[in-house]
XYZ file of C-alpha atoms in Angstrom:
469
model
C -126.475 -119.424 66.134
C -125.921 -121.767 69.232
C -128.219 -120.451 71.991
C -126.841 -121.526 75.397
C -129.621 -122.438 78.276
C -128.900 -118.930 79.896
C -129.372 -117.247 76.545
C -132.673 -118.842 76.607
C -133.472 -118.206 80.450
C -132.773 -114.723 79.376
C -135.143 -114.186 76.064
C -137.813 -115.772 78.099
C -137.592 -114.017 81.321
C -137.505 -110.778 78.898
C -140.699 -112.183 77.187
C -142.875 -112.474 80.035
C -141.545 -109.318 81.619
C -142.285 -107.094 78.251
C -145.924 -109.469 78.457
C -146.455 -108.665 81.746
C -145.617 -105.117 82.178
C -147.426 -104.547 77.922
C -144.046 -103.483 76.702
C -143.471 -100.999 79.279
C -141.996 -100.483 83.150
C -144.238 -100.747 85.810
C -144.745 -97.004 87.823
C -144.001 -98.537 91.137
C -143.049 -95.536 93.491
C -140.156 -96.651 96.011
C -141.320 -100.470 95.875
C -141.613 -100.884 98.530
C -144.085 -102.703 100.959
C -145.799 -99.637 103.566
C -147.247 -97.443 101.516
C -148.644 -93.513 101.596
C -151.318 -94.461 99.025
C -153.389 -97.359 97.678
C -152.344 -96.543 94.560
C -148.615 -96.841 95.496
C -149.310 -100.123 97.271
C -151.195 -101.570 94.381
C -148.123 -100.253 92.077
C -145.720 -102.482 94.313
C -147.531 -105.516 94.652
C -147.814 -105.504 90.639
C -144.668 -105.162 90.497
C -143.612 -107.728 93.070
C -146.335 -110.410 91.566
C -144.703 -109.989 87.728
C -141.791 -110.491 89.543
C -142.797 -114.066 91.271
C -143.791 -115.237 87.686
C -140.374 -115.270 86.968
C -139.832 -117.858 89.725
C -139.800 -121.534 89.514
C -142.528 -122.968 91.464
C -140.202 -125.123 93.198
C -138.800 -121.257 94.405
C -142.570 -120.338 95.502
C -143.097 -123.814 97.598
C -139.336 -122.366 99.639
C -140.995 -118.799 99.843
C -143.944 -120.391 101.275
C -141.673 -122.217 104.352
C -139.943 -118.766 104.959
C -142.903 -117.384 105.617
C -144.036 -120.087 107.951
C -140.695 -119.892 109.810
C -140.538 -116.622 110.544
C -144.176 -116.043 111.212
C -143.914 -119.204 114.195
C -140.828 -117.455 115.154
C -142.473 -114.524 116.182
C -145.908 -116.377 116.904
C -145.712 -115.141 120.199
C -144.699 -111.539 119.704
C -147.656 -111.145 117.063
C -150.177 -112.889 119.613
C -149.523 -110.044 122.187
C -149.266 -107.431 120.018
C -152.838 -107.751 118.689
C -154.058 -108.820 122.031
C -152.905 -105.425 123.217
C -153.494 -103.560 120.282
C -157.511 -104.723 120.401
C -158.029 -106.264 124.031
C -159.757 -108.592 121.922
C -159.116 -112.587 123.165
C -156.583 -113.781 125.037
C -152.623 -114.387 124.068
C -152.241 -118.209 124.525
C -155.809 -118.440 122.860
C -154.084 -116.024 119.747
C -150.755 -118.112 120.235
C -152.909 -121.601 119.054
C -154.766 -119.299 116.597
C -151.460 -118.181 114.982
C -149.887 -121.224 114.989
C -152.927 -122.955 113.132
C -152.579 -120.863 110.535
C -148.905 -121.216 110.168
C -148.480 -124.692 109.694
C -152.414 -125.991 108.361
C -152.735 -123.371 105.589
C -152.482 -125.091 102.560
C -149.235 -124.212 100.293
C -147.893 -125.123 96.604
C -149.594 -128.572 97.164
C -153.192 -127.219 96.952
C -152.435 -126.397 93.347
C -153.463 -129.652 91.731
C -152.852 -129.718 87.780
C -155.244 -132.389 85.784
C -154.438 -134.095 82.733
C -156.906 -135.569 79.922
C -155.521 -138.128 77.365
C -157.523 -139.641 74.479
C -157.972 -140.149 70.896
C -156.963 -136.360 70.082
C -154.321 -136.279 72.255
C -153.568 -134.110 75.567
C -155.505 -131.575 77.864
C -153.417 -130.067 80.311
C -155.830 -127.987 83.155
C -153.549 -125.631 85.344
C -154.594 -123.268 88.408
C -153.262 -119.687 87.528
C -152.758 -116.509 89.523
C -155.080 -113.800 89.024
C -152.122 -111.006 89.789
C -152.879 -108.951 92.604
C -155.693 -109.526 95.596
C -157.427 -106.541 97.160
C -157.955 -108.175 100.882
C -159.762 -106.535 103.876
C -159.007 -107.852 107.015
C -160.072 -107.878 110.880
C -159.631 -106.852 113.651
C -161.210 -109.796 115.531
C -158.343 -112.148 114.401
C -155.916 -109.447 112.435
C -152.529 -111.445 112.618
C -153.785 -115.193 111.777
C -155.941 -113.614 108.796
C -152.973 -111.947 107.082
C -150.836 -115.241 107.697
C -153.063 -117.282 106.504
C -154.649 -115.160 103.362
C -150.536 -114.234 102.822
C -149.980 -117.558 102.377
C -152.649 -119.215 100.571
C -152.572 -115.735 97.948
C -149.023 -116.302 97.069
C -148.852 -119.970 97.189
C -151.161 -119.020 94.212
C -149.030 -116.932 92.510
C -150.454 -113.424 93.387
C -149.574 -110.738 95.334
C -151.576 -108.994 98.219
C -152.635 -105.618 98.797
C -154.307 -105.307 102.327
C -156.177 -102.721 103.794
C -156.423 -104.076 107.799
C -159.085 -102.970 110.110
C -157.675 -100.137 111.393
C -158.364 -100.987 115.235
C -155.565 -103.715 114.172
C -153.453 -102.146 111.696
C -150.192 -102.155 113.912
C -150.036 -106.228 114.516
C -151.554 -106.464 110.982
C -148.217 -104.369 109.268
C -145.980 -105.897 111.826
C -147.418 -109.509 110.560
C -147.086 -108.370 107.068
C -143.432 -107.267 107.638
C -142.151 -110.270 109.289
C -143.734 -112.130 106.139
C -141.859 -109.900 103.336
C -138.963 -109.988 105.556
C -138.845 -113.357 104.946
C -139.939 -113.735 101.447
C -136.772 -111.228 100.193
C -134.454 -113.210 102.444
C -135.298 -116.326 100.732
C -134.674 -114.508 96.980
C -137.671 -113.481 96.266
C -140.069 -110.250 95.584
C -139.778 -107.312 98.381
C -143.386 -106.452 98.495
C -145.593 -109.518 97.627
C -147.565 -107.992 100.592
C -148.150 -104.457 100.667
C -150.558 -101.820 102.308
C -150.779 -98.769 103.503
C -149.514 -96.799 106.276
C -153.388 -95.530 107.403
C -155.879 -97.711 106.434
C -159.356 -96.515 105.845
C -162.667 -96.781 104.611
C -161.095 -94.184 101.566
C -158.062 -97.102 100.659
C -160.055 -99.835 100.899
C -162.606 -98.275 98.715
C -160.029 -97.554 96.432
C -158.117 -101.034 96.767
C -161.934 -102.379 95.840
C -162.364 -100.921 92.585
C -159.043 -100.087 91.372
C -158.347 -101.672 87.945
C -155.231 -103.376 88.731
C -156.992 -105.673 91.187
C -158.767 -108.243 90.016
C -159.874 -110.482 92.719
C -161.158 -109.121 96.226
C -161.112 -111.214 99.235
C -162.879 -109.704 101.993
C -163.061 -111.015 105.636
C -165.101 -108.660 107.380
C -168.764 -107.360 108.041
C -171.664 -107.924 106.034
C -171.590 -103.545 105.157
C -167.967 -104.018 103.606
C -169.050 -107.479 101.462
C -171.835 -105.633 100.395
C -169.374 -102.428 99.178
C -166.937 -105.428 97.676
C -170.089 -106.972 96.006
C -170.952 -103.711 94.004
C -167.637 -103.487 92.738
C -168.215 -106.027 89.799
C -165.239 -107.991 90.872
C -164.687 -111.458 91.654
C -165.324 -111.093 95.492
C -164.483 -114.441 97.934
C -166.399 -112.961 100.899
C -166.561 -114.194 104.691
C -170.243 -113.178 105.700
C -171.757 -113.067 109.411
C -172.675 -116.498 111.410
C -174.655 -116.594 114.621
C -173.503 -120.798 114.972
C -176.077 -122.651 117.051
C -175.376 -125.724 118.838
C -178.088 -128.567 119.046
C -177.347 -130.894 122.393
C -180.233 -133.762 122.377
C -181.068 -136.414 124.834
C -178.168 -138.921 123.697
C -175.112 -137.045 123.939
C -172.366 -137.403 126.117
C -173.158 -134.581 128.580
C -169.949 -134.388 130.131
C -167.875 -134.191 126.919
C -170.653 -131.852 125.234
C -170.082 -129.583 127.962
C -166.424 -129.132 127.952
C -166.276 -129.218 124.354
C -168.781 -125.924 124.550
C -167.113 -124.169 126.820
C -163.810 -124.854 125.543
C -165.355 -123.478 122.095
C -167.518 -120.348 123.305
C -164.594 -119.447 125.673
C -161.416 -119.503 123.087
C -160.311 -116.384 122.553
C -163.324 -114.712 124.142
C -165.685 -116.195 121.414
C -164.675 -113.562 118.098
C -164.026 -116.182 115.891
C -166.918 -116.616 113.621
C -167.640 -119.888 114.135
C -167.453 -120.052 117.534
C -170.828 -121.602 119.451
C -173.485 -118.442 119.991
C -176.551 -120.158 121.336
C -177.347 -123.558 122.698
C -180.610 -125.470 122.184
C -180.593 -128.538 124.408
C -183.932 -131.146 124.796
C -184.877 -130.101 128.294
C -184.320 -133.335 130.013
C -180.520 -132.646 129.772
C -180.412 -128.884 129.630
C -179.978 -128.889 133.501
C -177.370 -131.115 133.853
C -175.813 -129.752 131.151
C -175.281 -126.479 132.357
C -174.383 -127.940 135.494
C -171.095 -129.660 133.586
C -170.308 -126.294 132.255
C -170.052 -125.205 135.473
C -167.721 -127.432 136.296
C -165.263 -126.697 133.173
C -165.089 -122.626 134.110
C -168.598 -121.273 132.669
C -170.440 -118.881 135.208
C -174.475 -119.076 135.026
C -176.255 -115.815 135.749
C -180.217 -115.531 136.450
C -182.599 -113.053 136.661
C -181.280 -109.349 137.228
C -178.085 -109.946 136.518
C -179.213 -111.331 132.877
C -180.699 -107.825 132.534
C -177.855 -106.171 133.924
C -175.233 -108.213 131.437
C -177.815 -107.335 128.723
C -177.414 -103.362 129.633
C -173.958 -103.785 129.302
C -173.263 -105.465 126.224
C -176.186 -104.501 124.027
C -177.607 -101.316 122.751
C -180.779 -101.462 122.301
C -182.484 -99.311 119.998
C -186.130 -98.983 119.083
C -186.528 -102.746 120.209
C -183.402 -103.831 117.933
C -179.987 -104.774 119.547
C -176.577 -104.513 118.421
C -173.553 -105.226 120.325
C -171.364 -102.710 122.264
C -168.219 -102.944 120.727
C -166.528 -102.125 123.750
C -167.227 -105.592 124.941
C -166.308 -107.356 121.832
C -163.488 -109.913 122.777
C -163.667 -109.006 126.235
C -162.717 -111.652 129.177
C -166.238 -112.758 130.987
C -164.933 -111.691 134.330
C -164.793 -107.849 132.785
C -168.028 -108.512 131.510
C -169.347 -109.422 134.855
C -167.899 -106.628 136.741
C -168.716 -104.111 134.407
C -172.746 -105.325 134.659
C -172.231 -105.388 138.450
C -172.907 -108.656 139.046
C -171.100 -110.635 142.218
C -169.294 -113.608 140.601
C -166.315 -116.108 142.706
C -163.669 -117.454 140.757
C -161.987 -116.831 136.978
C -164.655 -118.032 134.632
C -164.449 -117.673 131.115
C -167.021 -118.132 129.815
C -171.415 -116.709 131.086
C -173.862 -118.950 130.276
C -177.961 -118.070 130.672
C -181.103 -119.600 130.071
C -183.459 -117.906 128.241
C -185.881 -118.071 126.071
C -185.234 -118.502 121.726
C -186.122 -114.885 121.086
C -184.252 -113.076 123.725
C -181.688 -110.841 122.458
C -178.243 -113.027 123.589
C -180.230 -115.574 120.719
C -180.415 -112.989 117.913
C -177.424 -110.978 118.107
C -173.964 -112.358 117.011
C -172.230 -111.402 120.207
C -168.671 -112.236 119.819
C -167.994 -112.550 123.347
C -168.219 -115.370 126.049
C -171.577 -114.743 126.718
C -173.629 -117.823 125.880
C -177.560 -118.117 125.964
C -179.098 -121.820 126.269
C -182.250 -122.356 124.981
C -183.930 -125.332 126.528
C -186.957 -127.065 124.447
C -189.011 -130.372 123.648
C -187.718 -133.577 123.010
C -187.844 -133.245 119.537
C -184.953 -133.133 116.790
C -187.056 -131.755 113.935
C -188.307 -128.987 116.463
C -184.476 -128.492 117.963
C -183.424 -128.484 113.906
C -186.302 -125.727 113.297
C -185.092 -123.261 116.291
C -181.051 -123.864 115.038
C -182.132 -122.318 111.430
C -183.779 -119.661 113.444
C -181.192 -118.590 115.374
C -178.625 -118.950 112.522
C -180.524 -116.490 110.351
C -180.042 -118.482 107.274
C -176.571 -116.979 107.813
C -174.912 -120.774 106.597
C -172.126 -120.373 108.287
C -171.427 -122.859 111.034
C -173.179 -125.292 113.429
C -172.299 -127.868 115.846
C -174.142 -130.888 117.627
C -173.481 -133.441 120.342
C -175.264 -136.666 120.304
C -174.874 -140.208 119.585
C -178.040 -140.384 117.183
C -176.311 -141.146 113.422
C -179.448 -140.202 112.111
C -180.154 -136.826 114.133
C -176.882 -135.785 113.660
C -177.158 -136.326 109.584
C -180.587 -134.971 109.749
C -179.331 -131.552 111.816
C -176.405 -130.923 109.045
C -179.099 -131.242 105.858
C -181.086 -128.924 107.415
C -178.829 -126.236 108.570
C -176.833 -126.753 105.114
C -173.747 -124.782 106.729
C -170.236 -124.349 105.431
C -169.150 -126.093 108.257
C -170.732 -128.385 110.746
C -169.006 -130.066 113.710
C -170.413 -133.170 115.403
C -169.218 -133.725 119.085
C -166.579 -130.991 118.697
C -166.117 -127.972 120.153
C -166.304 -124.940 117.112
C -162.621 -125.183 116.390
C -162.732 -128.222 115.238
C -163.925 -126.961 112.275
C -160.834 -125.362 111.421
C -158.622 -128.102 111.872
C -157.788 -127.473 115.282
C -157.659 -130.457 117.232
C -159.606 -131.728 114.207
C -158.577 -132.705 110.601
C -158.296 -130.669 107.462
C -156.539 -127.483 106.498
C -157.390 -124.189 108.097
C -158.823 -120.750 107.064
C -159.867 -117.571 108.389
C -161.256 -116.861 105.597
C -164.868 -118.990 105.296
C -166.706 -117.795 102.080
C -170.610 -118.630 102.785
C -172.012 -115.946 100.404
C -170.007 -116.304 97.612
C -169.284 -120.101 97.964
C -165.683 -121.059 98.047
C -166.043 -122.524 101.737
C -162.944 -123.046 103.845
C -160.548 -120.820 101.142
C -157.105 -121.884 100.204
C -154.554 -121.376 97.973
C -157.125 -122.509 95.012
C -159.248 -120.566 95.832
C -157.386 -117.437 94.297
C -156.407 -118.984 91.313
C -158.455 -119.359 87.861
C -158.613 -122.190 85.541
C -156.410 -122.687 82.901
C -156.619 -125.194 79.569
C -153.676 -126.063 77.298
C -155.051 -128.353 74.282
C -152.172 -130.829 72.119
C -153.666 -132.388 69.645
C -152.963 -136.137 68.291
C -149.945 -136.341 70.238
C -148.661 -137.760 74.030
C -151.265 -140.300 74.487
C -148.722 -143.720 75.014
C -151.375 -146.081 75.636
């Protein structure tokens, strides 16, 4: 019997299908992407995922530049929709955001295979999908998260099940349409990227422990990693950062101040590694703030620090949280909402006070930014940094010209991401180099994720045979 090659595509397409599905059909409801239920959702994206096994990876790496295409197509749409959506940030700010994310997540290229040749022959070491990702998302930065964990998950091989923040869940499902749109009109799966039509505390619960979903990826607060951590699961979690910024007595004070502001200020401060507190050496801390002044940041003293601190804090029993209603918000709302009399468009409110006033120990997410001003002294300026972070590990910046300090400030904070004479975005490849995230796993370790990141390790053994040397 002569087999031709499409005999053979055909056995082993219907081998991996009968492996994948154990013999029988998937349940899979309509298929498609939108769902009613979790369950249905989680039905489609298995059966989109055993689907993109049957692809080449040549066919993923084209999927992949779909996506990006269509998403930078829109870039703009998406930007204003979740601007409106949340009145979090600002649309040119989401614009650079989205576009980061588009073209500096890592695709098909991030899956590096190793080889090992020797005496007893050849050890092939893969990265392989884990099948389908339970993902909670944002609503700080709900469009550029699915983008970029959309891309990074199926450059992997997976599919995605998503339950979005649901302050954000209309740009979220509008993101993930545009990205399936793409992805069928390029031949492949329908619903790679699926959720569901209301997302809630109830789906996502039931995204997190469902047994069809494997691997959990979970960009959110530190209550939902906690949930995600109970699970059992494989969990790649972004935790909380409160990122402090060390400026000492050798740093370029004009540059260090633009570069702050331009950091604390983008997109009203809700990224999570944006700068949160300053600590300066006090010999500079004046001038410093005076620079900031001159690159759009508005200083407030006295009452009006209590009256911004009425506004955007609740405090209860001595213990502050933020008002939510002020997450994201622009600083001049912030200002006139507090009462206080301010003169031009700043973006950005900057205040000195003292290292355990409440704009130090509260993650604000907003462009409010406390400076702290101390001694001349990097250990001490190191010690208050770890304070304010709250062993968080997240992020932290510094401006100097000190080789020493500078190395000496990032062993000490031992954060996933430190930026020297940067602003914060930097970190994330913005105006900086490296690949982008929005997903930065602290707790559970992966870092700056990427398409790696949701794979698992694979080892293929030949013995005595294919070494040539």
């Amino acid at each position: 019997m002569n087999l031709t090659e499409a005999d053979i595509r055909t056995i082993v397409e219907n081998t991996v299908k009968s492996v994948l599905t154990g013999g029988n059909a998937t349940k899979t409801g309509d298929g498609g992407w939108l769902c009613d239920t979790a369950e249905e959702a989680i039905a489609s994206a298995k059966a989109a995922q055993q689907e993109l096994m049957l692809l080449s990876l040549e066919k993923r790496g084209q999927l992949i530049d779909a996506m990006r295409k269509a998403a930078m197509e829109n870039v703009r749409y998406l930007s204003e929709l979740a601007n409106k959506e949340t009145g979090y940030g600002k649309v040119e700010d989401k614009v650079l955001k989205n576009k980061l994310a588009i073209e500096k997540t890592p695709g098909i290229e991030d899956l590096e295979a190793q080889a090992f040749t020797g005496d007893y022959g050849l050890t092939l070491v893969e990265r392989a999908p884990f099948g389908v990702v339970g993902a909670i998302t944002p609503s700080t930065n709900p469009t550029s998260t699915v983008i970029n964990n959309s891309i990074s998950i199926i450059a992997a091989g997976n599919a995605v099940v998503f339950n979005p923040h649901p302050a954000a869940k209309k740009a979220s499902s509008e993101a993930m349409r545009i990205l399936n749109e793409a992805i069928a009109a390029a031949g492949g799966p329908k619903a790679l990227i699926c959720t569901v039509k209301e997302p809630t505390l109830e789906s996502g619960k039931t995204i997190m422990e469902h047994r069809d979903i494997p691997l959990l990826a979970i960009t959110g607060g530190e209550a939902v990693v906690h949930v995600a951590m109970k699970t059992g699961k494989k969990v790649i979690a972004a935790g909380p950062g409160n990122p402090p910024v060390i400026v000492d007595d050798t740093a370029d004070i004009a540059k260090a101040a633009k570069d702050i502001v331009d950091g604390a200020s983008f997109d009203n401060n809700v990224l999570c590694i944006a700068e949160k507190e300053v600590i300066a050496f006090k010999t500079i801390a004046e001038p410093l703030m005076s620079e900031m002044q001159k690159h759009g940041a508005y200083r407030i003293y006295g009452d009006d620090i209590d009256k911004v601190i009425k506004t955007v804090l609740i405090n209860k029993d001595g213990r502050y949280s933020i008002n939510r209603n002020y997450v994201g918000r622009d600083a001049t709302v912030i200002l006139k909402d507090s009462g206080v009399a301010f003169s031009g468009n700043p973006r950005l409110v900057i205040a000195d006070v003292e290292e355990n006033h409440p704009f130090v120990t509260t993650e604000m997410l907003m462009p409010v930014l406390p400076i702290v001003k101390i001694e001349e002294d990097i250990e001490l300026a190191i010690r208050k940094a770890i304070k304010a972070e709250n062993n968080c590990h997240h992020t932290a910046m510094m401006h100097s010209q000190n080789v020493s300090n500078l190395s000496m400030a990032a062993r000490a904070l031992n954060t996933t991401i430190f930026v020297k004479n940067a602003p914060s975005y930097a970190g994330l490849g913005f105006n900086g180099e490296g690949f982008t995230t929005l997903t930065i796993a602290t707790p559970t370790g992966e870092g700056l994720t990427s398409a790696r990141s949701f794979t698992r390790i694979r080892r293929c053994v030949l013995y005595g045979n294919f070494r040539i040397v």
